[in-house]
PDB file of C-alpha atoms in Angstrom:
ATOM      1  CA  UNK L 128     -27.924  36.901  76.854  1.00 58.00           C
ATOM      2  CA  UNK L 129     -30.158  39.163  78.945  1.00 73.00           C
ATOM      3  CA  UNK L 130     -27.351  41.016  80.710  1.00 76.00           C
ATOM      4  CA  UNK L 131     -25.667  42.003  77.444  1.00 81.00           C
ATOM      5  CA  UNK L 132     -28.955  43.178  75.947  1.00 79.00           C
ATOM      6  CA  UNK L 133     -29.942  45.157  79.031  1.00 76.00           C
ATOM      7  CA  UNK L 134     -26.576  46.714  79.852  1.00 79.00           C
ATOM      8  CA  UNK L 135     -24.669  47.168  76.614  1.00 86.00           C
ATOM      9  CA  UNK L 136     -26.515  46.508  73.360  1.00 88.00           C
ATOM     10  CA  UNK L 137     -28.766  49.554  73.283  1.00 83.00           C
ATOM     11  CA  UNK L 138     -26.040  51.973  74.356  1.00 85.00           C
ATOM     12  CA  UNK L 139     -23.589  50.628  71.753  1.00 89.00           C
ATOM     13  CA  UNK L 140     -26.332  50.627  69.119  1.00 83.00           C
ATOM     14  CA  UNK L 141     -27.256  54.261  69.775  1.00 85.00           C
ATOM     15  CA  UNK L 142     -23.587  55.332  69.770  1.00 87.00           C
ATOM     16  CA  UNK L 143     -22.984  53.492  66.464  1.00 86.00           C
ATOM     17  CA  UNK L 144     -20.231  51.452  68.121  1.00 90.00           C
ATOM     18  CA  UNK L 145     -22.027  48.270  67.075  1.00 94.00           C
ATOM     19  CA  UNK L 146     -25.460  47.234  65.887  1.00 95.00           C
ATOM     20  CA  UNK L 147     -27.619  44.548  67.473  1.00 95.00           C
ATOM     21  CA  UNK L 148     -30.435  42.757  65.647  1.00 94.00           C
ATOM     22  CA  UNK L 149     -33.014  40.570  67.380  1.00 94.00           C
ATOM     23  CA  UNK L 150     -35.179  37.608  66.452  1.00 93.00           C
ATOM     24  CA  UNK L 151     -38.577  38.194  68.058  1.00 91.00           C
ATOM     25  CA  UNK L 152     -41.142  35.526  68.927  1.00 90.00           C
ATOM     26  CA  UNK L 153     -44.237  35.945  66.711  1.00 88.00           C
ATOM     27  CA  UNK L 154     -46.478  34.514  69.422  1.00 87.00           C
ATOM     28  CA  UNK L 155     -45.166  36.603  72.321  1.00 87.00           C
ATOM     29  CA  UNK L 156     -44.573  40.117  71.045  1.00 80.00           C
ATOM     30  CA  UNK L 157     -41.753  41.305  73.315  1.00 83.00           C
ATOM     31  CA  UNK L 158     -39.916  37.990  73.686  1.00 90.00           C
ATOM     32  CA  UNK L 159     -36.424  37.944  72.195  1.00 92.00           C
ATOM     33  CA  UNK L 160     -35.498  34.472  70.957  1.00 94.00           C
ATOM     34  CA  UNK L 161     -31.989  35.411  69.896  1.00 95.00           C
ATOM     35  CA  UNK L 162     -29.792  38.192  68.625  1.00 95.00           C
ATOM     36  CA  UNK L 163     -26.514  39.049  66.984  1.00 96.00           C
ATOM     37  CA  UNK L 164     -24.264  42.085  67.216  1.00 96.00           C
ATOM     38  CA  UNK L 165     -21.880  43.256  64.493  1.00 97.00           C
ATOM     39  CA  UNK L 166     -19.301  46.027  64.166  1.00 96.00           C
ATOM     40  CA  UNK L 167     -16.701  46.981  61.561  1.00 96.00           C
ATOM     41  CA  UNK L 168     -13.347  45.402  62.302  1.00 97.00           C
ATOM     42  CA  UNK L 169     -10.112  44.096  60.824  1.00 96.00           C
ATOM     43  CA  UNK L 170      -7.517  41.463  61.657  1.00 96.00           C
ATOM     44  CA  UNK L 171      -3.783  41.415  61.147  1.00 95.00           C
ATOM     45  CA  UNK L 172      -2.918  39.872  57.777  1.00 95.00           C
ATOM     46  CA  UNK L 173      -0.262  37.539  59.213  1.00 93.00           C
ATOM     47  CA  UNK L 174      -2.740  35.891  61.609  1.00 94.00           C
ATOM     48  CA  UNK L 175      -5.368  34.968  58.994  1.00 94.00           C
ATOM     49  CA  UNK L 176      -5.252  31.469  57.436  1.00 91.00           C
ATOM     50  CA  UNK L 177      -3.186  31.667  54.240  1.00 90.00           C
ATOM     51  CA  UNK L 178      -6.004  30.474  51.967  1.00 89.00           C
ATOM     52  CA  UNK L 179      -8.050  33.531  52.970  1.00 91.00           C
ATOM     53  CA  UNK L 180      -5.327  36.075  52.197  1.00 89.00           C
ATOM     54  CA  UNK L 181      -4.094  34.919  48.785  1.00 89.00           C
ATOM     55  CA  UNK L 182      -3.794  37.892  46.485  1.00 88.00           C
ATOM     56  CA  UNK L 183      -4.362  40.462  49.221  1.00 90.00           C
ATOM     57  CA  UNK L 184      -1.963  43.245  50.121  1.00 90.00           C
ATOM     58  CA  UNK L 185      -0.240  42.681  53.452  1.00 92.00           C
ATOM     59  CA  UNK L 186      -2.436  45.178  55.283  1.00 93.00           C
ATOM     60  CA  UNK L 187      -4.988  44.386  57.959  1.00 94.00           C
ATOM     61  CA  UNK L 188      -7.807  42.343  56.442  1.00 96.00           C
ATOM     62  CA  UNK L 189     -11.117  44.227  56.754  1.00 96.00           C
ATOM     63  CA  UNK L 190     -14.367  42.663  57.803  1.00 97.00           C
ATOM     64  CA  UNK L 191     -17.046  42.661  60.435  1.00 98.00           C
ATOM     65  CA  UNK L 192     -16.798  41.456  64.003  1.00 98.00           C
ATOM     66  CA  UNK L 193     -19.591  39.168  65.073  1.00 97.00           C
ATOM     67  CA  UNK L 194     -19.368  40.555  68.582  1.00 93.00           C
ATOM     68  CA  UNK L 195     -22.262  38.519  69.981  1.00 93.00           C
ATOM     69  CA  UNK L 196     -24.624  35.796  68.859  1.00 95.00           C
ATOM     70  CA  UNK L 197     -26.954  34.153  71.339  1.00 93.00           C
ATOM     71  CA  UNK L 198     -30.257  32.322  71.517  1.00 93.00           C
ATOM     72  CA  UNK L 199     -32.739  31.793  74.301  1.00 89.00           C
ATOM     73  CA  UNK L 200     -32.165  28.443  76.010  1.00 88.00           C
ATOM     74  CA  UNK L 201     -35.774  27.535  75.244  1.00 84.00           C
ATOM     75  CA  UNK L 202     -34.966  27.375  71.514  1.00 89.00           C
ATOM     76  CA  UNK L 203     -31.454  25.963  71.805  1.00 86.00           C
ATOM     77  CA  UNK L 204     -30.718  23.250  69.258  1.00 87.00           C
ATOM     78  CA  UNK L 205     -33.594  24.240  66.951  1.00 88.00           C
ATOM     79  CA  UNK L 206     -31.472  25.946  64.278  1.00 91.00           C
ATOM     80  CA  UNK L 207     -32.019  29.563  65.259  1.00 95.00           C
ATOM     81  CA  UNK L 208     -28.304  30.110  65.872  1.00 94.00           C
ATOM     82  CA  UNK L 209     -27.491  29.055  62.317  1.00 93.00           C
ATOM     83  CA  UNK L 210     -30.242  31.301  60.990  1.00 93.00           C
ATOM     84  CA  UNK L 211     -28.857  34.239  62.959  1.00 95.00           C
ATOM     85  CA  UNK L 212     -25.356  33.503  61.648  1.00 95.00           C
ATOM     86  CA  UNK L 213     -26.713  33.536  58.079  1.00 92.00           C
ATOM     87  CA  UNK L 214     -28.623  36.766  58.769  1.00 95.00           C
ATOM     88  CA  UNK L 215     -25.460  38.387  60.131  1.00 96.00           C
ATOM     89  CA  UNK L 216     -23.494  37.242  57.078  1.00 94.00           C
ATOM     90  CA  UNK L 217     -26.178  38.611  54.751  1.00 93.00           C
ATOM     91  CA  UNK L 218     -26.130  41.986  56.480  1.00 95.00           C
ATOM     92  CA  UNK L 219     -22.311  42.084  56.391  1.00 96.00           C
ATOM     93  CA  UNK L 220     -22.224  41.122  52.697  1.00 93.00           C
ATOM     94  CA  UNK L 221     -24.577  43.990  51.905  1.00 92.00           C
ATOM     95  CA  UNK L 222     -22.452  46.401  53.934  1.00 94.00           C
ATOM     96  CA  UNK L 223     -19.279  45.092  52.284  1.00 94.00           C
ATOM     97  CA  UNK L 224     -20.792  45.858  48.898  1.00 91.00           C
ATOM     98  CA  UNK L 225     -20.943  49.523  49.879  1.00 93.00           C
ATOM     99  CA  UNK L 226     -17.838  49.972  52.011  1.00 92.00           C
ATOM    100  CA  UNK L 227     -15.669  46.878  51.660  1.00 92.00           C
ATOM    101  CA  UNK L 228     -14.974  43.962  53.945  1.00 94.00           C
ATOM    102  CA  UNK L 229     -13.880  40.382  53.363  1.00 94.00           C
ATOM    103  CA  UNK L 230     -14.246  38.475  56.611  1.00 96.00           C
ATOM    104  CA  UNK L 231     -16.667  37.651  59.363  1.00 97.00           C
ATOM    105  CA  UNK L 232     -14.509  37.818  62.505  1.00 98.00           C
ATOM    106  CA  UNK L 233     -15.812  35.786  65.422  1.00 97.00           C
ATOM    107  CA  UNK L 234     -14.703  35.849  69.055  1.00 94.00           C
ATOM    108  CA  UNK L 235     -15.965  32.528  70.388  1.00 94.00           C
ATOM    109  CA  UNK L 236     -16.739  32.482  74.108  1.00 92.00           C
ATOM    110  CA  UNK L 237     -15.185  29.037  74.548  1.00 95.00           C
ATOM    111  CA  UNK L 238     -14.096  25.863  72.804  1.00 96.00           C
ATOM    112  CA  UNK L 239     -17.656  24.572  72.401  1.00 95.00           C
ATOM    113  CA  UNK L 240     -18.708  27.781  70.644  1.00 95.00           C
ATOM    114  CA  UNK L 241     -15.541  27.729  68.508  1.00 97.00           C
ATOM    115  CA  UNK L 242     -16.385  24.192  67.396  1.00 97.00           C
ATOM    116  CA  UNK L 243     -19.936  25.296  66.525  1.00 95.00           C
ATOM    117  CA  UNK L 244     -18.633  28.118  64.316  1.00 95.00           C
ATOM    118  CA  UNK L 245     -16.071  25.739  62.778  1.00 95.00           C
ATOM    119  CA  UNK L 246     -18.967  23.474  61.767  1.00 93.00           C
ATOM    120  CA  UNK L 247     -20.058  26.336  59.480  1.00 91.00           C
ATOM    121  CA  UNK L 248     -16.570  26.699  58.000  1.00 91.00           C
ATOM    122  CA  UNK L 249     -14.934  29.227  60.323  1.00 94.00           C
ATOM    123  CA  UNK L 250     -11.205  28.805  60.895  1.00 96.00           C
ATOM    124  CA  UNK L 251      -9.162  30.022  63.863  1.00 97.00           C
ATOM    125  CA  UNK L 252      -6.583  32.753  63.563  1.00 96.00           C
ATOM    126  CA  UNK L 253      -3.036  31.431  63.672  1.00 93.00           C
ATOM    127  CA  UNK L 254      -2.347  32.961  67.087  1.00 92.00           C
ATOM    128  CA  UNK L 255      -5.819  32.968  68.700  1.00 94.00           C
ATOM    129  CA  UNK L 256      -7.755  29.685  68.623  1.00 94.00           C
ATOM    130  CA  UNK L 257     -10.950  31.290  69.952  1.00 96.00           C
ATOM    131  CA  UNK L 258     -10.946  34.025  67.305  1.00 97.00           C
ATOM    132  CA  UNK L 259     -12.242  32.549  64.087  1.00 97.00           C
ATOM    133  CA  UNK L 260     -12.698  34.002  60.624  1.00 97.00           C
ATOM    134  CA  UNK L 261     -14.857  33.156  57.651  1.00 94.00           C
ATOM    135  CA  UNK L 262     -14.724  34.749  54.219  1.00 94.00           C
ATOM    136  CA  UNK L 263     -18.035  36.499  53.626  1.00 92.00           C
ATOM    137  CA  UNK L 264     -18.012  34.990  50.138  1.00 89.00           C
ATOM    138  CA  UNK L 265     -18.585  31.611  51.847  1.00 85.00           C
ATOM    139  CA  UNK L 266     -22.197  32.639  52.380  1.00 82.00           C
ATOM    140  CA  UNK L 267     -22.750  34.459  49.089  1.00 80.00           C
ATOM    141  CA  UNK L 268     -23.628  31.534  46.792  1.00 77.00           C
ATOM    142  CA  UNK L 269     -26.174  30.083  49.219  1.00 78.00           C
ATOM    143  CA  UNK L 270     -27.763  33.467  49.876  1.00 77.00           C
ATOM    144  CA  UNK L 271     -27.950  34.201  46.127  1.00 78.00           C
ATOM    145  CA  UNK L 272     -29.566  30.810  45.498  1.00 78.00           C
ATOM    146  CA  UNK L 273     -32.224  31.749  48.051  1.00 76.00           C
ATOM    147  CA  UNK L 274     -32.591  35.161  46.352  1.00 77.00           C
ATOM    148  CA  UNK L 275     -31.569  36.958  49.525  1.00 71.00           C
ATOM    149  CA  UNK L 276     -28.530  38.652  48.018  1.00 66.00           C
TER     150      UNK L 276
END
């Protein structure tokens, strides 16, 4: 987590290549508890699970890459990762409302991470088991119910 934040996140953020958002500890002002990074992206239509492409033209399917999501080991297992995933989805839904986008595209760092994302409804691409996708609409009803969208 620290190496990415120190070496790449700020530079990519300032260049508009991607945007990184942090969860900060209320008790310790400069302590980052977790973060996520997003960037506009698209995936090849033929690789997306069929249920997610019904009715779409056979062009690349637009969305947002969840380039990174990480939490501090000290808060692992306390639900912050799921909260960051929801926050990323909310931000992407708002962006999609202005410029389009259907999917959250996730590059899992390994099988364990892929299984974690799958527990939230993500499905692997047909040709890349560690690249998962989720329709942004998956999050919309829950976020509307919480009056966040």
